[in-house]
Amino acid sequence: MSVASALSAVLGSIRHAAAGRDVTLVAVSKTHDAETVAQALAAGHRVFGENRVQEAMAKWPALKKGFDDVVLHLIGPLQTNKVRDAVALFDVIETLDRPKLARALAEEIRRSGRSVECLVQVNTGREAQKAGIDPDQADALIALARDQYGLRVTGVMCIPPADQDPAPHFRLLADIAGRNGLAVVSMGMSGDFETAIAAGATHVRVGSAIFGARDYA
């Protein structure tokens, strides 16, 4: 199946699951080359997600030149020494997960003058090996980022444990967003985005169902 056909199929599934609600597809283009991504751009898609700052820097500046309306999301962990590059390239940073990063982002956003949205990543499964703030600390980080650092925090994101039913994790994230007055709930990937939409996702991050299997070699 071509990228354009796969993209169309995923968008159709999202529309069906959303039942009239507006849900944004973040097409996850990490590890896929510019030629492959260009097929999705040619098909009319404009919202993409990348995992690594350096990979995105090598690929997206040239792609963006022809498409000024692209919205690029960082969906992978962000180290503070990559903040300047991330703020320069990305429109949405989905992986704000600690006060030190909030401070670094605020400083760079002020310095650069760019308007960047931030989502707080919540480690709903409390997995030691995974990035994200503990659910019990999410409200405090959201308040700190918004009120003390002045960040444009618009939502939350999560990646549930791979070996668990994702639905409770999705409901937990939606609850955190709701009580903090946040409009964006980024959750759900190729294997579970319909479950995420049912739980209230406003954004789903789908890669392999559009671009095919990733080559990590």
Coordinates of N, CA and C in Angstrom, one line a residue:
M1 N 0.8 -1.2 0.0 CA 0.0 0.0 0.0 C 0.9 1.3 0.0
S2 N 0.5 2.2 -0.8 CA 1.3 3.5 -0.9 C 1.1 4.3 0.4
V3 N 2.0 5.2 0.6 CA 1.9 6.1 1.8 C 0.5 6.9 1.7
A4 N 0.2 7.4 0.5 CA -1.0 8.1 0.4 C -2.3 7.3 0.7
S5 N -2.3 6.0 0.2 CA -3.4 5.1 0.5 C -3.5 4.8 2.0
A6 N -2.3 4.5 2.6 CA -2.3 4.2 4.0 C -2.8 5.4 4.9
L7 N -2.3 6.6 4.5 CA -2.7 7.8 5.2 C -4.2 8.0 5.1
S8 N -4.8 7.8 3.9 CA -6.2 7.9 3.7 C -7.0 6.9 4.6
A9 N -6.5 5.7 4.7 CA -7.2 4.7 5.5 C -7.1 5.0 6.9
V10 N -6.0 5.5 7.4 CA -5.9 5.9 8.8 C -6.8 7.1 9.1
L11 N -6.8 8.1 8.3 CA -7.7 9.2 8.5 C -9.2 8.8 8.5
G12 N -9.5 7.8 7.6 CA -10.9 7.3 7.6 C -11.2 6.6 8.9
S13 N -10.3 5.8 9.4 CA -10.5 5.2 10.7 C -10.7 6.2 11.9
I14 N -9.9 7.2 11.8 CA -10.0 8.3 12.8 C -11.3 9.0 12.8
R15 N -11.8 9.3 11.6 CA -13.1 10.0 11.4 C -14.2 9.1 12.0
H16 N -14.1 7.8 11.7 CA -15.2 6.9 12.1 C -15.2 6.8 13.6
A17 N -14.0 6.6 14.2 CA -13.9 6.5 15.7 C -14.3 7.8 16.4
A18 N -14.0 8.9 15.8 CA -14.3 10.2 16.4 C -15.7 10.6 16.3
A19 N -16.5 10.0 15.4 CA -17.9 10.3 15.3 C -18.3 11.8 15.3
G20 N -17.6 12.5 14.5 CA -17.9 13.9 14.4 C -17.0 14.8 15.2
R21 N -16.3 14.3 16.1 CA -15.4 15.1 16.9 C -14.1 15.4 16.2
D22 N -13.4 16.5 16.4 CA -12.2 16.8 15.7 C -11.0 16.2 16.4
V23 N -10.4 15.3 15.7 CA -9.2 14.6 16.2 C -8.0 14.8 15.2
T24 N -6.9 15.3 15.6 CA -5.8 15.6 14.8 C -4.8 14.4 14.7
L25 N -4.5 14.0 13.5 CA -3.5 12.9 13.2 C -2.1 13.5 13.2
V26 N -1.2 13.1 14.1 CA 0.2 13.4 14.1 C 0.9 12.2 13.4
A27 N 1.3 12.4 12.2 CA 1.9 11.3 11.4 C 3.4 11.2 11.8
V28 N 3.7 10.1 12.5 CA 5.0 9.9 13.1 C 6.0 9.5 12.0
S29 N 6.9 10.4 11.7 CA 7.8 10.1 10.5 C 9.2 9.8 11.0
K30 N 9.4 9.5 12.3 CA 10.7 9.2 12.8 C 11.3 8.0 12.1
T31 N 12.6 8.0 11.8 CA 13.4 7.0 11.1 C 13.0 6.9 9.6
H32 N 12.0 7.5 9.1 CA 11.7 7.5 7.7 C 12.3 8.6 7.0
D33 N 12.8 8.4 5.8 CA 13.6 9.4 5.0 C 12.7 10.5 4.4
A34 N 13.4 11.5 4.0 CA 12.6 12.7 3.5 C 11.8 12.3 2.3
E35 N 12.2 11.4 1.4 CA 11.5 11.0 0.2 C 10.2 10.3 0.6
T36 N 10.2 9.5 1.7 CA 9.0 8.9 2.2 C 8.0 9.9 2.8
V37 N 8.6 10.8 3.6 CA 7.7 11.8 4.2 C 7.1 12.7 3.1
A38 N 7.9 13.0 2.1 CA 7.3 13.9 1.0 C 6.1 13.3 0.4
Q39 N 5.9 12.0 0.4 CA 4.7 11.4 -0.1 C 3.5 11.8 0.7
A40 N 3.7 11.8 2.0 CA 2.5 12.3 2.8 C 2.3 13.7 2.7
L41 N 3.3 14.5 2.5 CA 3.1 16.0 2.2 C 2.4 16.2 0.9
A42 N 2.8 15.4 -0.1 CA 2.1 15.5 -1.4 C 0.6 15.1 -1.3
A43 N 0.3 14.2 -0.4 CA -1.1 13.8 -0.2 C -1.9 14.8 0.6
G44 N -1.2 15.8 1.1 CA -2.0 16.9 1.7 C -1.8 16.9 3.3
H45 N -1.1 16.0 3.8 CA -1.0 16.0 5.3 C 0.1 17.0 5.7
R46 N -0.2 17.6 6.9 CA 0.7 18.7 7.4 C 1.2 18.6 8.8
V47 N 0.7 17.6 9.6 CA 1.1 17.5 11.0 C 1.9 16.3 11.2
F48 N 3.2 16.4 11.6 CA 4.1 15.3 11.7 C 4.8 15.3 13.1
G49 N 5.2 14.1 13.5 CA 6.0 13.9 14.7 C 7.3 13.3 14.5
E50 N 8.3 13.8 15.3 CA 9.6 13.2 15.2 C 10.1 13.0 16.6
N51 N 11.0 11.9 16.8 CA 11.4 11.5 18.1 C 12.7 12.1 18.5
R52 N 13.6 12.4 17.5 CA 14.9 12.9 17.9 C 15.2 14.2 17.2
V53 N 15.8 15.1 18.0 CA 16.0 16.5 17.5 C 17.0 16.4 16.3
Q54 N 18.1 15.7 16.4 CA 19.1 15.7 15.4 C 18.6 15.1 14.1
E55 N 17.8 14.0 14.2 CA 17.3 13.4 13.0 C 16.3 14.4 12.3
A56 N 15.5 15.1 13.1 CA 14.6 16.1 12.5 C 15.3 17.2 11.9
M57 N 16.4 17.7 12.5 CA 17.2 18.8 11.9 C 17.8 18.4 10.6
A58 N 18.1 17.2 10.4 CA 18.7 16.8 9.1 C 17.7 16.6 8.0
K59 N 16.4 16.5 8.4 CA 15.4 16.1 7.4 C 14.4 17.3 7.1
W60 N 14.0 18.0 8.2 CA 12.8 18.9 8.0 C 13.1 20.3 7.5
P61 N 14.2 20.9 7.8 CA 14.3 22.3 7.2 C 14.1 22.3 5.7
A62 N 14.6 21.3 5.0 CA 14.4 21.3 3.5 C 13.0 21.0 3.2
L63 N 12.4 20.1 3.9 CA 11.0 19.7 3.6 C 10.0 20.9 3.9
K64 N 10.3 21.6 5.0 CA 9.5 22.7 5.3 C 9.5 23.9 4.3
K65 N 10.6 24.0 3.6 CA 10.7 25.1 2.6 C 9.6 25.1 1.6
G66 N 9.1 24.0 1.3 CA 8.0 23.9 0.3 C 6.6 23.9 0.9
F67 N 6.6 23.8 2.2 CA 5.3 23.7 2.9 C 5.3 24.5 4.2
D68 N 4.9 25.8 4.1 CA 5.0 26.7 5.2 C 4.0 26.3 6.3
D69 N 3.0 25.5 6.0 CA 1.9 25.2 6.9 C 2.2 23.9 7.7
V70 N 3.3 23.3 7.6 CA 3.7 22.1 8.4 C 3.7 22.5 9.9
V71 N 3.1 21.6 10.7 CA 3.2 21.7 12.1 C 4.0 20.5 12.6
L72 N 5.2 20.7 13.2 CA 6.1 19.7 13.6 C 6.1 19.5 15.1
H73 N 5.8 18.2 15.6 CA 5.7 17.9 17.0 C 7.0 17.1 17.4
L74 N 7.6 17.4 18.5 CA 8.6 16.6 19.1 C 7.9 15.7 20.1
I75 N 8.1 14.4 19.8 CA 7.4 13.4 20.6 C 8.3 12.5 21.4
G76 N 9.6 12.7 21.3 CA 10.6 12.0 22.0 C 11.2 12.8 23.1
P77 N 11.9 12.1 24.1 CA 12.5 12.8 25.2 C 13.4 14.0 24.8
L78 N 13.4 15.0 25.5 CA 14.2 16.2 25.2 C 15.2 16.5 26.3
Q79 N 16.5 16.5 25.9 CA 17.6 16.9 26.9 C 17.7 18.4 26.8
T80 N 18.1 18.9 28.0 CA 18.2 20.4 28.0 C 19.3 21.0 27.1
N81 N 20.3 20.2 26.7 CA 21.3 20.7 25.8 C 20.9 20.7 24.4
K82 N 19.6 20.2 24.1 CA 19.1 20.2 22.8 C 17.9 21.2 22.7
V83 N 17.7 21.9 23.7 CA 16.5 22.8 23.8 C 16.6 23.9 22.7
R84 N 17.7 24.5 22.5 CA 17.8 25.6 21.5 C 17.4 25.1 20.1
D85 N 18.0 23.9 19.7 CA 17.6 23.4 18.4 C 16.2 23.0 18.3
A86 N 15.6 22.4 19.4 CA 14.2 22.0 19.4 C 13.3 23.2 19.3
V87 N 13.6 24.2 20.0 CA 12.7 25.4 19.9 C 12.8 26.0 18.5
A88 N 13.9 26.0 17.9 CA 14.1 26.6 16.6 C 13.3 25.8 15.5
L89 N 13.2 24.5 15.7 CA 12.6 23.7 14.6 C 11.1 23.3 14.9
F90 N 10.8 22.9 16.1 CA 9.5 22.3 16.4 C 8.5 23.4 16.8
D91 N 7.2 23.1 16.4 CA 6.1 23.9 16.8 C 5.4 23.5 18.1
V92 N 5.5 22.2 18.3 CA 4.9 21.6 19.6 C 5.9 20.7 20.2
I93 N 6.1 20.9 21.5 CA 7.0 19.9 22.2 C 6.1 19.2 23.2
E94 N 6.0 17.9 22.9 CA 5.0 17.0 23.6 C 5.6 16.4 24.9
T95 N 6.9 16.6 25.1 CA 7.6 15.8 26.1 C 8.2 16.7 27.3
L96 N 7.5 17.7 27.7 CA 7.8 18.4 28.9 C 7.5 17.6 30.1
D97 N 8.6 17.2 30.9 CA 8.3 16.3 32.0 C 9.1 16.6 33.3
R98 N 9.7 17.8 33.4 CA 10.4 18.1 34.6 C 10.7 19.6 34.7
P99 N 10.8 20.1 35.9 CA 10.9 21.6 36.1 C 12.2 22.1 35.4
K100 N 13.3 21.4 35.4 CA 14.5 21.9 34.8 C 14.3 22.1 33.3
L101 N 13.6 21.2 32.7 CA 13.3 21.4 31.2 C 12.3 22.6 31.0
A102 N 11.3 22.7 31.9 CA 10.4 23.9 31.8 C 11.2 25.2 31.8
R103 N 12.1 25.3 32.7 CA 12.9 26.5 32.8 C 13.7 26.8 31.6
A104 N 14.4 25.7 31.1 CA 15.2 25.8 29.9 C 14.4 26.2 28.7
L105 N 13.2 25.6 28.5 CA 12.3 26.0 27.4 C 11.9 27.4 27.5
A106 N 11.5 27.8 28.7 CA 11.0 29.2 28.9 C 12.1 30.2 28.5
E107 N 13.3 29.9 28.9 CA 14.4 30.8 28.6 C 14.7 30.9 27.1
E108 N 14.7 29.8 26.5 CA 15.0 29.8 25.0 C 13.8 30.4 24.2
I109 N 12.6 30.1 24.6 CA 11.5 30.7 23.9 C 11.5 32.2 24.0
R110 N 11.8 32.7 25.2 CA 11.9 34.2 25.3 C 13.1 34.7 24.5
R111 N 14.2 34.0 24.5 CA 15.4 34.5 23.7 C 15.1 34.5 22.3
S112 N 14.4 33.4 21.8 CA 14.2 33.3 20.3 C 13.0 34.0 19.8
G113 N 12.1 34.3 20.7 CA 10.8 35.0 20.2 C 9.9 34.0 19.5
R114 N 10.2 32.8 19.5 CA 9.3 31.8 18.8 C 8.1 31.5 19.8
S115 N 7.0 31.1 19.2 CA 5.8 30.7 19.9 C 5.7 29.2 19.8
V116 N 6.0 28.5 20.9 CA 6.0 27.0 20.8 C 5.0 26.5 21.9
E117 N 4.1 25.6 21.4 CA 3.2 24.9 22.4 C 4.0 23.8 23.1
C118 N 3.5 23.6 24.4 CA 4.1 22.5 25.2 C 3.0 21.6 25.7
L119 N 3.3 20.3 25.7 CA 2.4 19.3 26.3 C 3.3 18.7 27.5
V120 N 2.6 18.5 28.6 CA 3.3 17.8 29.7 C 3.1 16.3 29.5
Q121 N 4.2 15.6 29.4 CA 4.2 14.1 29.3 C 4.0 13.5 30.7
V122 N 3.0 12.6 30.8 CA 2.7 11.9 32.0 C 3.0 10.5 31.9
N123 N 3.8 10.0 32.8 CA 4.2 8.5 32.9 C 3.1 7.8 33.6
T124 N 2.0 7.5 32.9 CA 0.8 7.0 33.5 C 1.0 5.6 34.1
G125 N 2.0 4.9 33.6 CA 2.3 3.5 34.1 C 3.4 3.6 35.2
R126 N 3.9 4.7 35.5 CA 5.0 4.9 36.5 C 6.1 3.9 36.2
E127 N 6.5 3.9 34.9 CA 7.6 3.0 34.5 C 8.9 3.7 34.7
A128 N 9.8 3.0 35.4 CA 11.1 3.6 35.8 C 11.9 3.9 34.5
Q129 N 11.8 3.1 33.5 CA 12.6 3.3 32.3 C 12.1 4.3 31.3
K130 N 10.9 4.9 31.6 CA 10.2 5.7 30.6 C 10.2 7.2 31.1
A131 N 10.3 8.1 30.2 CA 10.2 9.5 30.5 C 8.7 9.9 30.9
G132 N 8.6 11.0 31.5 CA 7.3 11.5 31.9 C 7.2 11.8 33.4
I133 N 6.3 12.7 33.8 CA 6.1 13.0 35.2 C 5.2 12.0 35.8
D134 N 5.3 11.7 37.1 CA 4.4 10.9 37.8 C 3.0 11.5 37.8
P135 N 2.0 10.7 37.6 CA 0.6 11.3 37.6 C 0.3 12.2 38.8
D136 N 0.8 11.8 39.9 CA 0.5 12.6 41.2 C 1.2 13.9 41.2
Q137 N 2.2 14.1 40.3 CA 2.9 15.4 40.2 C 2.6 16.2 39.0
A138 N 1.7 15.7 38.2 CA 1.4 16.3 36.9 C 0.8 17.7 37.1
D139 N -0.2 17.8 38.0 CA -0.8 19.1 38.2 C 0.2 20.2 38.6
A140 N 1.1 19.8 39.5 CA 2.1 20.8 40.0 C 3.0 21.2 38.9
L141 N 3.4 20.3 38.0 CA 4.3 20.7 36.9 C 3.5 21.5 35.9
I142 N 2.3 21.2 35.6 CA 1.5 22.1 34.7 C 1.4 23.5 35.3
A143 N 1.1 23.6 36.6 CA 1.0 24.9 37.2 C 2.3 25.7 37.1
L144 N 3.4 25.0 37.4 CA 4.7 25.6 37.4 C 5.1 26.1 36.0
A145 N 4.9 25.3 35.0 CA 5.2 25.6 33.7 C 4.4 26.8 33.2
R146 N 3.1 26.8 33.5 CA 2.2 27.9 33.0 C 2.4 29.2 33.8
D147 N 2.4 29.0 35.2 CA 2.3 30.2 36.0 C 3.6 30.9 36.3
Q148 N 4.6 30.0 36.6 CA 5.9 30.6 37.0 C 6.8 30.9 35.7
Y149 N 6.8 29.9 34.8 CA 7.6 30.1 33.6 C 6.9 30.7 32.4
G150 N 5.6 30.8 32.4 CA 4.9 31.4 31.3 C 4.9 30.6 30.1
L151 N 5.0 29.3 30.2 CA 5.0 28.5 29.0 C 3.6 28.3 28.4
R152 N 3.5 28.1 27.2 CA 2.2 27.9 26.5 C 1.8 26.4 26.6
V153 N 1.4 26.0 27.8 CA 1.0 24.6 28.0 C -0.4 24.4 27.5
T154 N -0.6 23.6 26.5 CA -1.9 23.4 25.9 C -2.5 22.1 26.2
G155 N -1.7 21.1 26.7 CA -2.2 19.8 26.9 C -1.2 18.8 27.5
V156 N -1.6 17.6 27.4 CA -0.8 16.5 28.1 C -0.7 15.3 27.1
M157 N 0.3 14.5 27.3 CA 0.5 13.3 26.5 C 1.0 12.1 27.3
C158 N 0.8 10.9 26.8 CA 1.2 9.7 27.5 C 1.5 8.6 26.5
I159 N 2.3 7.7 27.0 CA 2.6 6.4 26.3 C 2.4 5.3 27.3
P160 N 1.2 4.6 27.2 CA 0.9 3.6 28.2 C 1.9 2.4 28.1
P161 N 2.0 1.6 29.2 CA 2.9 0.4 29.2 C 2.4 -0.5 28.1
A162 N 3.4 -1.1 27.4 CA 3.1 -1.9 26.2 C 2.3 -3.2 26.6
D163 N 2.5 -3.6 27.8 CA 1.9 -4.9 28.2 C 0.6 -4.8 29.0
Q164 N 0.0 -3.6 29.0 CA -1.2 -3.4 29.7 C -2.3 -2.8 28.8
D165 N -3.5 -3.0 29.3 CA -4.7 -2.4 28.6 C -4.5 -0.9 28.6
P166 N -4.5 -0.2 27.5 CA -4.2 1.2 27.5 C -5.4 2.1 28.0
A167 N -6.6 1.5 27.9 CA -7.8 2.3 28.2 C -7.7 3.0 29.6
P168 N -7.4 2.4 30.7 CA -7.3 3.1 31.9 C -6.2 4.2 31.9
H169 N -5.2 4.0 31.2 CA -4.1 5.0 31.1 C -4.7 6.2 30.3
F170 N -5.4 6.0 29.3 CA -6.0 7.0 28.5 C -7.0 7.8 29.3
R171 N -7.8 7.1 30.1 CA -8.8 7.8 30.9 C -8.1 8.7 32.0
L172 N -7.0 8.2 32.5 CA -6.3 8.9 33.5 C -5.7 10.2 32.9
L173 N -5.2 10.1 31.7 CA -4.6 11.3 31.1 C -5.7 12.3 30.8
A174 N -6.8 11.8 30.3 CA -8.0 12.7 30.0 C -8.5 13.4 31.2
D175 N -8.5 12.7 32.3 CA -8.9 13.4 33.6 C -7.9 14.5 34.0
I176 N -6.6 14.2 33.9 CA -5.6 15.2 34.2 C -5.8 16.5 33.3
A177 N -6.0 16.3 32.0 CA -6.3 17.4 31.1 C -7.5 18.2 31.6
G178 N -8.6 17.4 31.9 CA -9.8 18.1 32.2 C -9.8 19.0 33.4
R179 N -9.1 18.4 34.5 CA -9.1 19.2 35.7 C -8.1 20.4 35.7
N180 N -7.3 20.4 34.7 CA -6.3 21.5 34.5 C -6.7 22.4 33.4
G181 N -7.9 22.2 32.8 CA -8.4 23.1 31.7 C -7.6 23.0 30.5
L182 N -7.0 21.9 30.2 CA -6.2 21.8 29.0 C -7.0 21.1 27.8
A183 N -6.8 21.7 26.6 CA -7.6 21.3 25.5 C -7.1 20.1 24.8
V184 N -5.7 19.9 24.8 CA -5.1 18.9 24.0 C -4.8 17.7 24.8
V185 N -5.2 16.5 24.3 CA -4.9 15.2 24.9 C -4.3 14.3 23.8
S186 N -3.0 14.2 23.9 CA -2.2 13.4 22.9 C -2.0 12.0 23.4
M187 N -2.7 11.0 22.8 CA -2.5 9.7 23.2 C -3.1 8.8 22.1
G188 N -2.5 7.6 22.1 CA -2.9 6.6 21.1 C -1.9 6.5 19.9
M189 N -1.5 5.3 19.5 CA -0.6 5.1 18.4 C -1.3 4.1 17.4
S190 N -0.4 3.5 16.6 CA -1.0 2.7 15.5 C -1.9 1.6 16.0
G191 N -1.5 1.0 17.1 CA -2.3 -0.2 17.6 C -3.5 0.1 18.5
D192 N -3.6 1.3 18.9 CA -4.6 1.6 19.9 C -5.3 3.0 19.8
F193 N -5.1 3.6 18.6 CA -5.6 5.0 18.6 C -7.1 5.1 18.6
E194 N -7.8 4.0 18.2 CA -9.3 4.1 18.3 C -9.7 4.0 19.8
T195 N -9.0 3.2 20.6 CA -9.3 3.2 22.0 C -9.0 4.6 22.6
A196 N -7.9 5.2 22.2 CA -7.6 6.5 22.7 C -8.7 7.5 22.4
I197 N -9.2 7.5 21.1 CA -10.2 8.4 20.7 C -11.4 8.3 21.6
A198 N -11.8 7.0 21.8 CA -13.0 6.7 22.7 C -12.8 7.3 24.1
A199 N -11.6 7.4 24.6 CA -11.3 7.9 25.9 C -11.1 9.4 25.9
G200 N -11.1 10.1 24.7 CA -11.1 11.5 24.7 C -9.9 12.1 24.0
A201 N -9.1 11.3 23.3 CA -7.9 11.9 22.6 C -8.3 13.0 21.6
T202 N -7.5 14.1 21.6 CA -7.7 15.1 20.6 C -6.6 15.0 19.5
H203 N -5.5 14.3 19.8 CA -4.4 14.1 18.9 C -4.0 12.6 19.1
V204 N -3.8 11.9 17.9 CA -3.2 10.6 18.0 C -2.0 10.6 17.1
R205 N -1.0 9.7 17.6 CA 0.3 9.7 17.0 C 0.5 8.4 16.3
V206 N 0.4 8.4 14.9 CA 0.4 7.1 14.2 C 1.6 7.2 13.2
G207 N 2.4 6.1 13.2 CA 3.5 6.1 12.3 C 3.5 4.8 11.4
S208 N 3.7 3.7 12.0 CA 3.9 2.5 11.2 C 2.6 2.1 10.3
A209 N 1.4 2.5 10.7 CA 0.3 2.2 9.9 C 0.2 3.1 8.7
I210 N 1.0 4.2 8.7 CA 1.1 5.1 7.5 C 2.4 4.8 6.7
F211 N 3.5 4.8 7.4 CA 4.8 4.7 6.7 C 5.4 3.3 6.6
G212 N 4.8 2.3 7.3 CA 5.3 1.0 7.3 C 6.3 0.8 8.4
A213 N 6.8 -0.4 8.5 CA 7.7 -0.8 9.6 C 8.9 0.1 9.6
R214 N 9.4 0.4 10.8 CA 10.6 1.2 10.9 C 11.9 0.4 10.8
D215 N 12.9 1.0 10.2 CA 14.2 0.3 10.2 C 15.1 1.0 11.2
Y216 N 15.4 0.3 12.3 CA 16.3 0.9 13.3 C 17.7 0.6 13.2
A217 N 18.1 -0.1 12.1 CA 19.5 -0.5 11.9 C 20.4 0.7 11.8

